[in-house]
Short mmCIF file of C-alpha atoms (C1' of nucleotides) in Angstrom, two decimals:
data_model
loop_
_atom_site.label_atom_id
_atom_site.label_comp_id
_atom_site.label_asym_id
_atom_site.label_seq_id
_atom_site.Cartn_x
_atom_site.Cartn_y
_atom_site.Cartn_z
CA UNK A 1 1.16 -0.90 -3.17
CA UNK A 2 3.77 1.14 -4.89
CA UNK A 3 7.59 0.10 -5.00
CA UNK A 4 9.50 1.85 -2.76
CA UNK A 5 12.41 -0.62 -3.20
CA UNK A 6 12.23 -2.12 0.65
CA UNK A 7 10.81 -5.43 -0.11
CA UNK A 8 13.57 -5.73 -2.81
CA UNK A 9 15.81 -4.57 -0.31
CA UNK A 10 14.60 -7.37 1.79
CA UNK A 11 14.69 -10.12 -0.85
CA UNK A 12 18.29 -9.26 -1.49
CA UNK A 13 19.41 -9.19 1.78
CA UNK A 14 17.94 -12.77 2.51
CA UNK A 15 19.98 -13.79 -0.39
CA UNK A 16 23.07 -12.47 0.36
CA UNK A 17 22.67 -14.46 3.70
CA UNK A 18 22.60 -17.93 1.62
CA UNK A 19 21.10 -18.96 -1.60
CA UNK A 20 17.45 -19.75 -1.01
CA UNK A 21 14.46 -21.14 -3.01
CA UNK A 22 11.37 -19.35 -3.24
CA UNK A 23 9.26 -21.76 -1.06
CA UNK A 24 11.77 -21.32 1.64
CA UNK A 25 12.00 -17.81 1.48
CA UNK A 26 8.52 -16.87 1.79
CA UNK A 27 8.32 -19.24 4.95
CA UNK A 28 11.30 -17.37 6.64
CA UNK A 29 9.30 -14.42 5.87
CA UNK A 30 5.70 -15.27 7.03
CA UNK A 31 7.59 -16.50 10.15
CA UNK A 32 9.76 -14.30 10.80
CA UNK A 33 9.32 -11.04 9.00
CA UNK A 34 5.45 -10.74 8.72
CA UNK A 35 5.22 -8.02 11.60
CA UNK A 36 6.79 -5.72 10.28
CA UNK A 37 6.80 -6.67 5.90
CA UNK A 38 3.73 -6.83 4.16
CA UNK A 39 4.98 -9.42 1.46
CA UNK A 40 2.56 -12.13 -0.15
CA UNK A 41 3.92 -15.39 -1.48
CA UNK A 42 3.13 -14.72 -4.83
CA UNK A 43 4.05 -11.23 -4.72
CA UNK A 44 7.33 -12.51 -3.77
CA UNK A 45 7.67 -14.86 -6.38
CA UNK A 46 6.70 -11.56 -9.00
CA UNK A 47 9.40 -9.75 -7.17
CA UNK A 48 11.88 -12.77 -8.01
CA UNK A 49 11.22 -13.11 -11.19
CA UNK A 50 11.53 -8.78 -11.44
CA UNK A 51 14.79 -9.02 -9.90
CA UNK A 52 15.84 -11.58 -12.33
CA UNK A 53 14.66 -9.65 -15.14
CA UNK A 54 17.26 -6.79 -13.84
CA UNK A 55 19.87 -8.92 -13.50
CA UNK A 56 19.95 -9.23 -9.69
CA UNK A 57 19.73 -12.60 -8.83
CA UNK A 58 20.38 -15.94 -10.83
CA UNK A 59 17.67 -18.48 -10.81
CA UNK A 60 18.38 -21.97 -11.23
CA UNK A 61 16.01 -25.07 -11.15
CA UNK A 62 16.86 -28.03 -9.24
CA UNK A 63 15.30 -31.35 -7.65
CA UNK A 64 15.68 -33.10 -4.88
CA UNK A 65 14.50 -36.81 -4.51
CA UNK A 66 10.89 -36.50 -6.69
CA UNK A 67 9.88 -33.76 -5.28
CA UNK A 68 8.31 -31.09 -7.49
CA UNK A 69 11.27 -28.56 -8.98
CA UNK A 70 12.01 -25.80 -7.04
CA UNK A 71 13.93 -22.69 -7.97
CA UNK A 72 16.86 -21.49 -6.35
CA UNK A 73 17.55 -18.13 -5.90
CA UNK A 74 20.89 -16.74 -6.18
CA UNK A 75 22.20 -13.06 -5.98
CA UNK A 76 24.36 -11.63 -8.50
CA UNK A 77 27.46 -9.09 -8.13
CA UNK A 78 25.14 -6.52 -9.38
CA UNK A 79 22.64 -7.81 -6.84
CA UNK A 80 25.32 -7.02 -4.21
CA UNK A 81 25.50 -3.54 -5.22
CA UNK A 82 21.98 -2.94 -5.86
CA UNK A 83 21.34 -4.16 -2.19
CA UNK A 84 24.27 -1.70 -0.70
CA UNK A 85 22.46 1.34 -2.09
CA UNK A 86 19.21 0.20 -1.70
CA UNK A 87 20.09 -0.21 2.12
CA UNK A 88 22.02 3.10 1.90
CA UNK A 89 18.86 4.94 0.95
CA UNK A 90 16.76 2.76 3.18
CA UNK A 91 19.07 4.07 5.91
CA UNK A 92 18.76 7.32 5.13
CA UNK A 93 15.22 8.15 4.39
CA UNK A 94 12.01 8.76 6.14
CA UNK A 95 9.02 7.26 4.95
CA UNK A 96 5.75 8.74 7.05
CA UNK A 97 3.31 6.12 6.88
CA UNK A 98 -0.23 6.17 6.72
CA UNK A 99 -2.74 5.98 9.18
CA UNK A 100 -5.78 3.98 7.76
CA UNK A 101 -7.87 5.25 10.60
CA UNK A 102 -7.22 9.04 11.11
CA UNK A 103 -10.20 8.68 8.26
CA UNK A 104 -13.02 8.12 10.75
CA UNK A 105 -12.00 10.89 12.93
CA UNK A 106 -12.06 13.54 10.36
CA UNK A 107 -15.87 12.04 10.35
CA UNK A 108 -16.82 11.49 13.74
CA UNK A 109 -19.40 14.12 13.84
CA UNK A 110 -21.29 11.93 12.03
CA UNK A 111 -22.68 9.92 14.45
CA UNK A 112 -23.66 10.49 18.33
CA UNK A 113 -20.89 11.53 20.30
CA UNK A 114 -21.64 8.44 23.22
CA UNK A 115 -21.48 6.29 20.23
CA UNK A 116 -17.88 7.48 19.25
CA UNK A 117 -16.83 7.39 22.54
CA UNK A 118 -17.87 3.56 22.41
CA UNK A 119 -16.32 2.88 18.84
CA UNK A 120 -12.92 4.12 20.16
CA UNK A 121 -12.81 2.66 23.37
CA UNK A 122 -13.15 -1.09 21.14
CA UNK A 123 -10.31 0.25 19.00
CA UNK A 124 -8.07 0.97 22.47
CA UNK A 125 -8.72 -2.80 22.79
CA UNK A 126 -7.44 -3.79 19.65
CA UNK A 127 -4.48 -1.68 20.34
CA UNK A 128 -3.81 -3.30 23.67
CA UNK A 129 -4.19 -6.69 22.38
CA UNK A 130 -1.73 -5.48 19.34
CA UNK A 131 0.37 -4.39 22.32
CA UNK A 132 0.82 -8.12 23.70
CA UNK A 133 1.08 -9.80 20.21
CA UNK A 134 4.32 -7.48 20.01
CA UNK A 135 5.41 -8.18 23.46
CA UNK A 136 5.54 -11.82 23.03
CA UNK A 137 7.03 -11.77 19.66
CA UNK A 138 9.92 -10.16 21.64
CA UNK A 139 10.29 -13.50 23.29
CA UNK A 140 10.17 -15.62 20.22
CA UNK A 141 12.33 -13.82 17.49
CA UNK A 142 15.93 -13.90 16.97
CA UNK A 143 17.50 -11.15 18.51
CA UNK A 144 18.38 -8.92 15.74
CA UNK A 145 14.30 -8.05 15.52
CA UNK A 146 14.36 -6.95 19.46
CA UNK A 147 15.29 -2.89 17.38
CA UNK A 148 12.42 -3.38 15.52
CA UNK A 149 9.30 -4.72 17.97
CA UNK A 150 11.09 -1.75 20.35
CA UNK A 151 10.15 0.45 17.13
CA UNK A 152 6.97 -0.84 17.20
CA UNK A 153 6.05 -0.85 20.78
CA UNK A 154 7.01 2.61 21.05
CA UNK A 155 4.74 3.83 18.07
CA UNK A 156 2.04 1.79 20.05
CA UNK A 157 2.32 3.24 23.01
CA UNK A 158 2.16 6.64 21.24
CA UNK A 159 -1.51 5.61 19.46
CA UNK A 160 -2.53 4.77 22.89
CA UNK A 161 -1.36 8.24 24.15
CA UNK A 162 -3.48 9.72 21.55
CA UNK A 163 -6.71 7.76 21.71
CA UNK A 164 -7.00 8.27 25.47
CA UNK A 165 -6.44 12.27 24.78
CA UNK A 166 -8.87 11.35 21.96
CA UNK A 167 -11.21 9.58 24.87
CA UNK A 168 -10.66 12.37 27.68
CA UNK B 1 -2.47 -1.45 -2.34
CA UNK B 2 -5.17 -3.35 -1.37
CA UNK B 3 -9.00 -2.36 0.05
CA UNK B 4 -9.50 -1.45 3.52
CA UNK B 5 -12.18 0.70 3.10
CA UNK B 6 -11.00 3.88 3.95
CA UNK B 7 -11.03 5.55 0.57
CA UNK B 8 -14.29 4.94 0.00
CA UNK B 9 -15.40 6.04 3.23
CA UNK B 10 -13.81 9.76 2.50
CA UNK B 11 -15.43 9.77 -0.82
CA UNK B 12 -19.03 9.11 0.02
CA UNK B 13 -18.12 11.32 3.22
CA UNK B 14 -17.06 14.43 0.77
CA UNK B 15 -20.22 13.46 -1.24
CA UNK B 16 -22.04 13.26 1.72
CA UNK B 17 -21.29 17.02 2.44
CA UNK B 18 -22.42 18.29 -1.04
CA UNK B 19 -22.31 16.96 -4.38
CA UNK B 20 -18.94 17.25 -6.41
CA UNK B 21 -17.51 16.55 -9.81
CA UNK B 22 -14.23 14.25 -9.75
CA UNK B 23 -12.11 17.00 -10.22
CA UNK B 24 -13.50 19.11 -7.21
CA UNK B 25 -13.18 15.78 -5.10
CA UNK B 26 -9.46 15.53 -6.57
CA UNK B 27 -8.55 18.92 -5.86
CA UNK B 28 -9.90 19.37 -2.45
CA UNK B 29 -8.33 15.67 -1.59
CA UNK B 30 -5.05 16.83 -2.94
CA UNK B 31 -5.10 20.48 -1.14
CA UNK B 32 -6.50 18.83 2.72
CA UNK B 33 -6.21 15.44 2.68
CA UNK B 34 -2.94 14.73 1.05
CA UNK B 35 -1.27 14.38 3.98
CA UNK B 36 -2.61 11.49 5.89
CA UNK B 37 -4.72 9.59 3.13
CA UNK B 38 -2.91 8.30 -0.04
CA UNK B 39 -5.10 8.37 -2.93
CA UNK B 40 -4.00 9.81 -6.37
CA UNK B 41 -6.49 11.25 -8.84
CA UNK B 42 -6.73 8.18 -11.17
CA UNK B 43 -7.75 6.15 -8.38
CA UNK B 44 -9.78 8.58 -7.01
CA UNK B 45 -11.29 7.93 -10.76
CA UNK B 46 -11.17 4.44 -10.34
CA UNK B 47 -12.77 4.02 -7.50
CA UNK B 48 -15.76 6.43 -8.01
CA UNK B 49 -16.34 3.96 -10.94
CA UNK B 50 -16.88 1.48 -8.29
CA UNK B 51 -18.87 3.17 -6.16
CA UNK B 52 -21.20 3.93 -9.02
CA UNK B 53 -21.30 0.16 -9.78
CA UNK B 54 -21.89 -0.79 -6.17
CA UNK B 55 -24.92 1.56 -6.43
CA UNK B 56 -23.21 3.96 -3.59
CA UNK B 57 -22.87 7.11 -5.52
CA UNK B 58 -24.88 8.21 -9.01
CA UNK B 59 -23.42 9.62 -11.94
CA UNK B 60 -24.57 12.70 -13.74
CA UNK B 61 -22.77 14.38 -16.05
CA UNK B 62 -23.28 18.20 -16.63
CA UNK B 63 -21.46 20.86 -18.75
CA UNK B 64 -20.63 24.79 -17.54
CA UNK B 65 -20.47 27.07 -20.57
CA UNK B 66 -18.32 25.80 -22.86
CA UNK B 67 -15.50 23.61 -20.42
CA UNK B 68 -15.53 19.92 -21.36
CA UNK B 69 -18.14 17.49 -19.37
CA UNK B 70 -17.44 17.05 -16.05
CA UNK B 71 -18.91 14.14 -14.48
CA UNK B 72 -21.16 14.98 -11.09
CA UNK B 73 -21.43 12.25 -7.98
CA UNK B 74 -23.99 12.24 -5.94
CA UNK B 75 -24.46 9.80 -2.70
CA UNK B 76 -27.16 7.50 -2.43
CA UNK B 77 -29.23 6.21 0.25
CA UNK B 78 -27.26 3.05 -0.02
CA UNK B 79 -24.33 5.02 0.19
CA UNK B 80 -25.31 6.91 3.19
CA UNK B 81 -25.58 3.32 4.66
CA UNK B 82 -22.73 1.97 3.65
CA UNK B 83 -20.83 5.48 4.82
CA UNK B 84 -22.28 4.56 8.37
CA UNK B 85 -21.07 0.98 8.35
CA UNK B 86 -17.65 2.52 7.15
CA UNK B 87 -17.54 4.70 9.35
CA UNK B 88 -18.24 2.38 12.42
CA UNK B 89 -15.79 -0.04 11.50
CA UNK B 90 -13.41 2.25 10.93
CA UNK B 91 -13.43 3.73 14.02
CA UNK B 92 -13.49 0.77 15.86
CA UNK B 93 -10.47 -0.70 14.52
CA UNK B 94 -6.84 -0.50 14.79
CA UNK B 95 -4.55 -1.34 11.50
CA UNK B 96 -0.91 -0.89 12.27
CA UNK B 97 0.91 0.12 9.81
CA UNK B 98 3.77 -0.57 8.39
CA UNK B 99 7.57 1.09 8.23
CA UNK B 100 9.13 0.86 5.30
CA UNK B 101 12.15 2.10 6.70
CA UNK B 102 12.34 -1.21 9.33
CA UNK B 103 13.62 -3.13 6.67
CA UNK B 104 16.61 -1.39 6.15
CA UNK B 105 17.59 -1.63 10.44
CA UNK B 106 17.19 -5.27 9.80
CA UNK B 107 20.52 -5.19 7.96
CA UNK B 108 22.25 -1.99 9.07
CA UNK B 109 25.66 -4.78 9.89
CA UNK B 110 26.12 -5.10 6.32
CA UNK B 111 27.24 -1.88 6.74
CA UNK B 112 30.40 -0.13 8.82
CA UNK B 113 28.60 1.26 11.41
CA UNK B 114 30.50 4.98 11.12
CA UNK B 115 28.36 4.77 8.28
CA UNK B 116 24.87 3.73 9.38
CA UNK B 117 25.30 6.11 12.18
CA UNK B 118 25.34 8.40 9.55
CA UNK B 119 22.74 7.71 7.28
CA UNK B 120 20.40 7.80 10.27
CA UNK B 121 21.69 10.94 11.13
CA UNK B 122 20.35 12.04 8.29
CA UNK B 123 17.17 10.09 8.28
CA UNK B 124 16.64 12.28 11.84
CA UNK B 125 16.83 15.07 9.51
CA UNK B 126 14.73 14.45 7.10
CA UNK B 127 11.92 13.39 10.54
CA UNK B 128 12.89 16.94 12.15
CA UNK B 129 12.22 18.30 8.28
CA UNK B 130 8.37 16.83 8.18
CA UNK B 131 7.73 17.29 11.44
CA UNK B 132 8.50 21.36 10.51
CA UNK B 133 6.10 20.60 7.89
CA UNK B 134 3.16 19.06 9.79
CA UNK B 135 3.24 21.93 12.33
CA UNK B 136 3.17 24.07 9.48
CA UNK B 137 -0.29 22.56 8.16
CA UNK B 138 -2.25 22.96 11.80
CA UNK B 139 -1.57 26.67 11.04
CA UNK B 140 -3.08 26.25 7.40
CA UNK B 141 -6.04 23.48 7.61
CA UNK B 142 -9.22 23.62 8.94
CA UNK B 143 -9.61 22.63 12.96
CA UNK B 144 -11.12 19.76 11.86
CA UNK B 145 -8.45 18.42 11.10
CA UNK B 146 -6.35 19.38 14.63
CA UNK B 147 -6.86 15.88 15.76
CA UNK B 148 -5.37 14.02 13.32
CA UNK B 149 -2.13 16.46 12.52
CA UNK B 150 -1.95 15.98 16.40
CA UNK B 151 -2.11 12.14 15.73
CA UNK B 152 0.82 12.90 13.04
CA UNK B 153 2.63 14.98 15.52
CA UNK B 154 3.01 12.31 18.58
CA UNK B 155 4.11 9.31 16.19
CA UNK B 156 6.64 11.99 14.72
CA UNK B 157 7.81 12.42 18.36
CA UNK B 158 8.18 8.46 18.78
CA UNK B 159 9.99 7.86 15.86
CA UNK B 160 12.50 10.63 16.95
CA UNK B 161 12.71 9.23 20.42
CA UNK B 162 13.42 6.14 18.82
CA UNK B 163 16.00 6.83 16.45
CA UNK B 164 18.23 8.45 19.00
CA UNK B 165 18.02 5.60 21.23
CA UNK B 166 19.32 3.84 18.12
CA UNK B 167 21.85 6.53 17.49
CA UNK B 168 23.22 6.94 20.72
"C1'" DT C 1 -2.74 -50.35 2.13
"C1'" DT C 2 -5.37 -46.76 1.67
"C1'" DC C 3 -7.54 -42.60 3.14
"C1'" DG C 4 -6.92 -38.18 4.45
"C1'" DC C 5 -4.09 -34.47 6.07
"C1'" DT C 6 -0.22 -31.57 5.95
"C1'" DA C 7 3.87 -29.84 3.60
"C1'" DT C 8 6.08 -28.58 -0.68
"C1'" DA C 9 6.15 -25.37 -4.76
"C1'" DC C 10 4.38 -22.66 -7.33
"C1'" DT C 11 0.68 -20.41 -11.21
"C1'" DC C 12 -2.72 -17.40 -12.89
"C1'" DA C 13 -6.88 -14.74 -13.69
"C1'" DA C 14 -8.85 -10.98 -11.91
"C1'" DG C 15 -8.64 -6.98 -9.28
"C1'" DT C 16 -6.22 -2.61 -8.17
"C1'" DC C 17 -3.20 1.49 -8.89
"C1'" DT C 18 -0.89 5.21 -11.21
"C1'" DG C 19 2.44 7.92 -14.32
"C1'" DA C 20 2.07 9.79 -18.55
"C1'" DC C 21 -0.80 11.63 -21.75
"C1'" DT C 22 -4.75 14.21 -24.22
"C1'" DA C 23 -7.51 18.11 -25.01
"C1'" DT C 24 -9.82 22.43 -24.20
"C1'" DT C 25 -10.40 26.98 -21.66
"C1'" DT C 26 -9.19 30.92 -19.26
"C1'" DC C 27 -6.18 34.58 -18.01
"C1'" DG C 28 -2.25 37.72 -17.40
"C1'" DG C 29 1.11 40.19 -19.74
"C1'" DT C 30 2.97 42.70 -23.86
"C1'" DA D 1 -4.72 40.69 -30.51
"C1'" DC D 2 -1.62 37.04 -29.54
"C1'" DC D 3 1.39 33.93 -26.84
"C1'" DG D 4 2.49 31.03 -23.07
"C1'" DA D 5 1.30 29.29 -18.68
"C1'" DA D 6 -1.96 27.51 -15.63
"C1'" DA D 7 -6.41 25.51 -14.70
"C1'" DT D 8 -9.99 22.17 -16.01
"C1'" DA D 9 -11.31 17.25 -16.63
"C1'" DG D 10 -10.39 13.23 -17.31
"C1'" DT D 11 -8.35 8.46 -19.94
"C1'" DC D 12 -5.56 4.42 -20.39
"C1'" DA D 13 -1.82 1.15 -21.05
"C1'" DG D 14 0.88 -1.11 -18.21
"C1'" DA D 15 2.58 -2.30 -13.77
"C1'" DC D 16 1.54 -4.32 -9.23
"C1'" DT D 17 -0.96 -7.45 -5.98
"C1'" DT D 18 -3.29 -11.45 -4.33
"C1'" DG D 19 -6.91 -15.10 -3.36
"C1'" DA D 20 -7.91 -19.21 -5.22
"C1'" DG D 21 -6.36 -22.95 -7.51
"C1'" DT D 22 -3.01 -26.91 -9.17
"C1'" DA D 23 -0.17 -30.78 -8.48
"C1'" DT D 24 2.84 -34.02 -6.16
"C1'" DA D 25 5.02 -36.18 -1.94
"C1'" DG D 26 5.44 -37.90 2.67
"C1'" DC D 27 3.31 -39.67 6.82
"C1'" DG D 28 0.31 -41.30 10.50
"C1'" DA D 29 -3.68 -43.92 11.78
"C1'" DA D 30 -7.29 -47.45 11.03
#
DNA sequence: TTCGCTATACTCAAGTCTGACTATTTCGGT
DNA sequence: ACCGAAATAGTCAGACTTGAGTATAGCGAA
């Protein structure tokens, strides 16, 4: 995956919160950012060390009790501005996505139409069941999310729309 | 970016069509499919490599008058196979995907919000902009492709329906 | 107390992706 | 006939990503 500067973005902005260690950040994010981020633990901990490179955060190793070391995290003032304009343009700008699946389609007519027909109909499950996952998360995450899992719910909704035109 | 799947099936689906040389796939990828499959001509490369290796597609390369080699793929029988399989699976399943632009939202209070109101404002414009642009293609690609603009179209809708429930 | 399980904290080799670059041919204009 | 631009056809170093692995600590049960 390309860098289009919102997993930075994200990484900053956890930082600016409170100073964090890597362990502890990838945690917060496989809890509570996972839905909507795509971020591996070690990918974060290459991001880290990128931003360091640049300058944007401080890292500092410390140890508590005999625990292995752990490296805390720390953003800079040039982290702080970085992270305004990266969430100005993040703001601001429109990234279409893409749909892994539209592939298939283009080849339907490769198969038997009653197969298809069967094919989709298991994806409309999928989507339903992706439907409750995002309905309960509603009830679990903090509330700042609730913008987001709306965002979500409505683009699922809207695939639904489609694959039942797609099915009619 | 990791492997779904999905670039190999439109490969071995192109080669399943007729026989091509990597540029021909490139070109034709770049000119219909560029706008709901990301796949640059390197990887395009790349992954025809694999495909090769994987026994999927064979190799031949051929010259026309005096232009440099070009390099002709052909699909296998294993290929066909493994283009069914592909195929199946791919329209069977459902792989949200994910907004890059959510991340920013997540910290929109860092922010006066006379200003995020305005950045989004312009992030509607840049969604009415592509939207302009995807209506423009249905008049320009083949109807196979009707479905999947249309797919384009009704998550373009959503995401406008959702930012101005966040804007207003 | 000791065995095994989970939590803590990363590391790294191997796989994947792409921007920038190379090199030749054809073609339109002057 | 010659020049510059566009088309043809890829290559590759370097950046990005991640599954699998490493190593230690605490903790509950037998």
């Amino acid at each position: 995956m390309p860098d289009h500067g919102e997993r930075q973005l994200l990484l900053l902005g956890l930082l600016r919160h409170q100073e964090m260690h890597g362990y502890q950040i990838n945690e917060f994010i496989d809890e509570q950012m996972a839905f909507c981020v795509d971020l591996k633990r070690s990918t974060a901990y290459y991001l880290l060390e990128r931003l360091r490179h640049e300058g944007y955060v401080t890292e500092e190793t410390e140890r508590t009790g005999n625990r292995p070391e752990r490296r805390v995290y720390r953003i800079t003032p040039a982290g702080e501005t970085h992270f305004q304009a990266l969430l100005r343009t993040n703001l601001a700008t429109y990234t279409p996505p893409t749909y892994a699946n539209d592939i298939g389609l283009i080849f339907h007519h490769h198969l038997p139409p009653a197969e298809v027909r069967t094919l989709l109909e298991t994806r409309r499950q999928n989507i339903l069941a992706h439907q409750e996952k995002l309905k309960s998360l509603a009830t679990v995450l903090p509330a700042d999310h609730l913008a987001i899992i709306r965002h979500h719910l409505i683009h699922v909704a809207a695939e639904l729309d489609w694959i039942e035109e797609q099915l009619s």
